[in-house]
Amino acid sequence: MVRQAPPMTFEEYENHETFVEKYKRRIRENPFLAAGLLGLTGMLVAGGMKYKKLRADGMTPSIFLINLRVAAQGMVAGALALGLMAQFYSERVENAKKTEKP
C-alpha cells in the first residue's frame, strides 16, 4: 500500500516550496523517483549517442525509436519490480517487529 501524504493545510500552502525543495522532498519520500529520473536521463543520453552511429550505419529512425522504446519500457518494468520488492520487504520487517514486541 502506497503511503500518501495528508493534504496541505492553508499555512503549508502559503509557505510555497521552490522547485528544488519540492524535488528534494519527493526524493526523500520516494527514493525510486531519483532512480527513475536518472534512468530517463541515461536513456536520453544513450539514445542520442547511438542515434548518430546507427544513422550512419543505415538504420531507419522508426526502427531505432522502437528499439529505444522497448529498452525504456524494460527499465521501467524493472524499476517497478524493485520498488514492489522493497515495499514488500519493508512491510514484512515492520510486521515482524510488531509481532516480536510483547
mmCIF file of C-alpha atoms in Angstrom:
data_model
loop_
_atom_site.group_PDB
_atom_site.id
_atom_site.type_symbol
_atom_site.label_atom_id
_atom_site.label_comp_id
_atom_site.label_asym_id
_atom_site.label_seq_id
_atom_site.Cartn_x
_atom_site.Cartn_y
_atom_site.Cartn_z
ATOM 1 C CA MET A 1 0.000 0.000 0.000
ATOM 2 C CA VAL A 2 1.448 3.336 -1.011
ATOM 3 C CA ARG A 3 1.701 5.893 1.748
ATOM 4 C CA GLN A 4 0.264 9.216 0.731
ATOM 5 C CA ALA A 5 0.980 12.489 2.421
ATOM 6 C CA PRO A 6 -2.015 14.221 4.000
ATOM 7 C CA PRO A 7 -3.428 17.160 2.051
ATOM 8 C CA MET A 8 -1.711 20.518 2.539
ATOM 9 C CA THR A 9 -3.107 22.945 5.050
ATOM 10 C CA PHE A 10 -3.515 26.632 4.234
ATOM 11 C CA GLU A 11 -0.376 27.501 6.229
ATOM 12 C CA GLU A 12 1.663 24.968 4.259
ATOM 13 C CA TYR A 13 0.278 26.319 1.006
ATOM 14 C CA GLU A 14 1.306 29.854 1.964
ATOM 15 C CA ASN A 15 4.874 28.658 2.541
ATOM 16 C CA HIS A 16 5.180 27.533 -1.061
ATOM 17 C CA GLU A 17 8.146 25.290 -1.877
ATOM 18 C CA THR A 18 10.618 26.128 -4.580
ATOM 19 C CA PHE A 19 11.214 23.712 -7.455
ATOM 20 C CA VAL A 20 14.396 22.314 -5.878
ATOM 21 C CA GLU A 21 12.846 21.961 -2.401
ATOM 22 C CA LYS A 22 9.871 20.131 -3.855
ATOM 23 C CA TYR A 23 12.015 17.528 -5.621
ATOM 24 C CA LYS A 24 14.300 17.094 -2.614
ATOM 25 C CA ARG A 25 11.224 16.351 -0.512
ATOM 26 C CA ARG A 26 9.801 13.982 -3.105
ATOM 27 C CA ILE A 27 13.079 12.091 -3.428
ATOM 28 C CA ARG A 28 13.226 11.690 0.361
ATOM 29 C CA GLU A 29 9.651 10.361 0.356
ATOM 30 C CA ASN A 30 10.177 8.090 -2.658
ATOM 31 C CA PRO A 31 13.790 7.186 -3.493
ATOM 32 C CA PHE A 32 12.734 5.368 -6.668
ATOM 33 C CA LEU A 33 11.843 8.744 -8.166
ATOM 34 C CA ALA A 34 15.553 9.581 -8.262
ATOM 35 C CA ALA A 35 16.305 6.231 -9.883
ATOM 36 C CA GLY A 36 13.616 6.851 -12.487
ATOM 37 C CA LEU A 37 14.904 10.331 -13.286
ATOM 38 C CA LEU A 38 18.459 9.037 -13.597
ATOM 39 C CA GLY A 39 17.252 6.213 -15.833
ATOM 40 C CA LEU A 40 15.347 8.647 -18.038
ATOM 41 C CA THR A 41 18.393 10.870 -18.373
ATOM 42 C CA GLY A 42 20.592 7.873 -19.143
ATOM 43 C CA MET A 43 18.206 6.637 -21.837
ATOM 44 C CA LEU A 44 18.058 10.055 -23.477
ATOM 45 C CA VAL A 45 21.842 10.418 -23.499
ATOM 46 C CA ALA A 46 22.449 6.856 -24.707
ATOM 47 C CA GLY A 47 19.746 7.190 -27.347
ATOM 48 C CA GLY A 48 21.205 10.426 -28.645
ATOM 49 C CA MET A 49 24.699 8.973 -28.846
ATOM 50 C CA LYS A 50 23.593 5.765 -30.545
ATOM 51 C CA TYR A 51 21.327 7.574 -32.981
ATOM 52 C CA LYS A 52 24.235 9.263 -34.703
ATOM 53 C CA LYS A 53 26.139 5.970 -35.043
ATOM 54 C CA LEU A 54 23.173 3.885 -36.192
ATOM 55 C CA ARG A 55 22.029 6.558 -38.616
ATOM 56 C CA ALA A 56 25.427 6.335 -40.312
ATOM 57 C CA ASP A 57 25.028 2.529 -40.483
ATOM 58 C CA GLY A 58 21.758 2.876 -42.391
ATOM 59 C CA MET A 59 19.170 2.033 -39.676
ATOM 60 C CA THR A 60 15.861 3.794 -40.173
ATOM 61 C CA PRO A 61 14.755 6.182 -37.412
ATOM 62 C CA SER A 62 11.493 4.315 -36.845
ATOM 63 C CA ILE A 63 13.254 1.031 -36.050
ATOM 64 C CA PHE A 64 15.708 2.831 -33.787
ATOM 65 C CA LEU A 65 12.906 4.514 -31.863
ATOM 66 C CA ILE A 66 11.053 1.216 -31.467
ATOM 67 C CA ASN A 67 14.187 -0.395 -30.013
ATOM 68 C CA LEU A 68 14.757 2.561 -27.705
ATOM 69 C CA ARG A 69 11.127 2.443 -26.515
ATOM 70 C CA VAL A 70 11.362 -1.280 -25.725
ATOM 71 C CA ALA A 71 14.569 -0.722 -23.742
ATOM 72 C CA ALA A 72 12.957 2.149 -21.812
ATOM 73 C CA GLN A 73 9.877 0.069 -21.024
ATOM 74 C CA GLY A 74 12.094 -2.746 -19.776
ATOM 75 C CA MET A 75 13.883 -0.346 -17.477
ATOM 76 C CA VAL A 76 10.568 0.959 -16.113
ATOM 77 C CA ALA A 77 9.274 -2.570 -15.503
ATOM 78 C CA GLY A 78 12.492 -3.437 -13.678
ATOM 79 C CA ALA A 79 12.276 -0.318 -11.516
ATOM 80 C CA LEU A 80 8.654 -1.095 -10.644
ATOM 81 C CA ALA A 81 9.576 -4.657 -9.710
ATOM 82 C CA LEU A 82 12.412 -3.443 -7.479
ATOM 83 C CA GLY A 83 10.103 -0.911 -5.859
ATOM 84 C CA LEU A 84 7.464 -3.531 -5.151
ATOM 85 C CA MET A 85 10.041 -5.900 -3.678
ATOM 86 C CA ALA A 86 11.462 -3.136 -1.468
ATOM 87 C CA GLN A 87 7.998 -2.184 -0.250
ATOM 88 C CA PHE A 88 7.084 -5.816 0.415
ATOM 89 C CA TYR A 89 10.320 -6.329 2.336
ATOM 90 C CA SER A 90 9.891 -3.187 4.447
ATOM 91 C CA GLU A 91 6.287 -4.067 5.316
ATOM 92 C CA ARG A 92 7.317 -7.587 6.216
ATOM 93 C CA VAL A 93 10.088 -6.292 8.509
ATOM 94 C CA GLU A 94 7.655 -3.857 10.168
ATOM 95 C CA ASN A 95 5.144 -6.650 10.754
ATOM 96 C CA ALA A 96 7.869 -8.883 12.190
ATOM 97 C CA LYS A 97 8.936 -6.130 14.603
ATOM 98 C CA LYS A 98 5.337 -5.610 15.727
ATOM 99 C CA THR A 99 4.818 -9.302 16.450
ATOM 100 C CA GLU A 100 8.125 -9.601 18.378
ATOM 101 C CA LYS A 101 7.231 -6.876 20.876
ATOM 102 C CA PRO A 102 5.077 -8.176 23.762
#
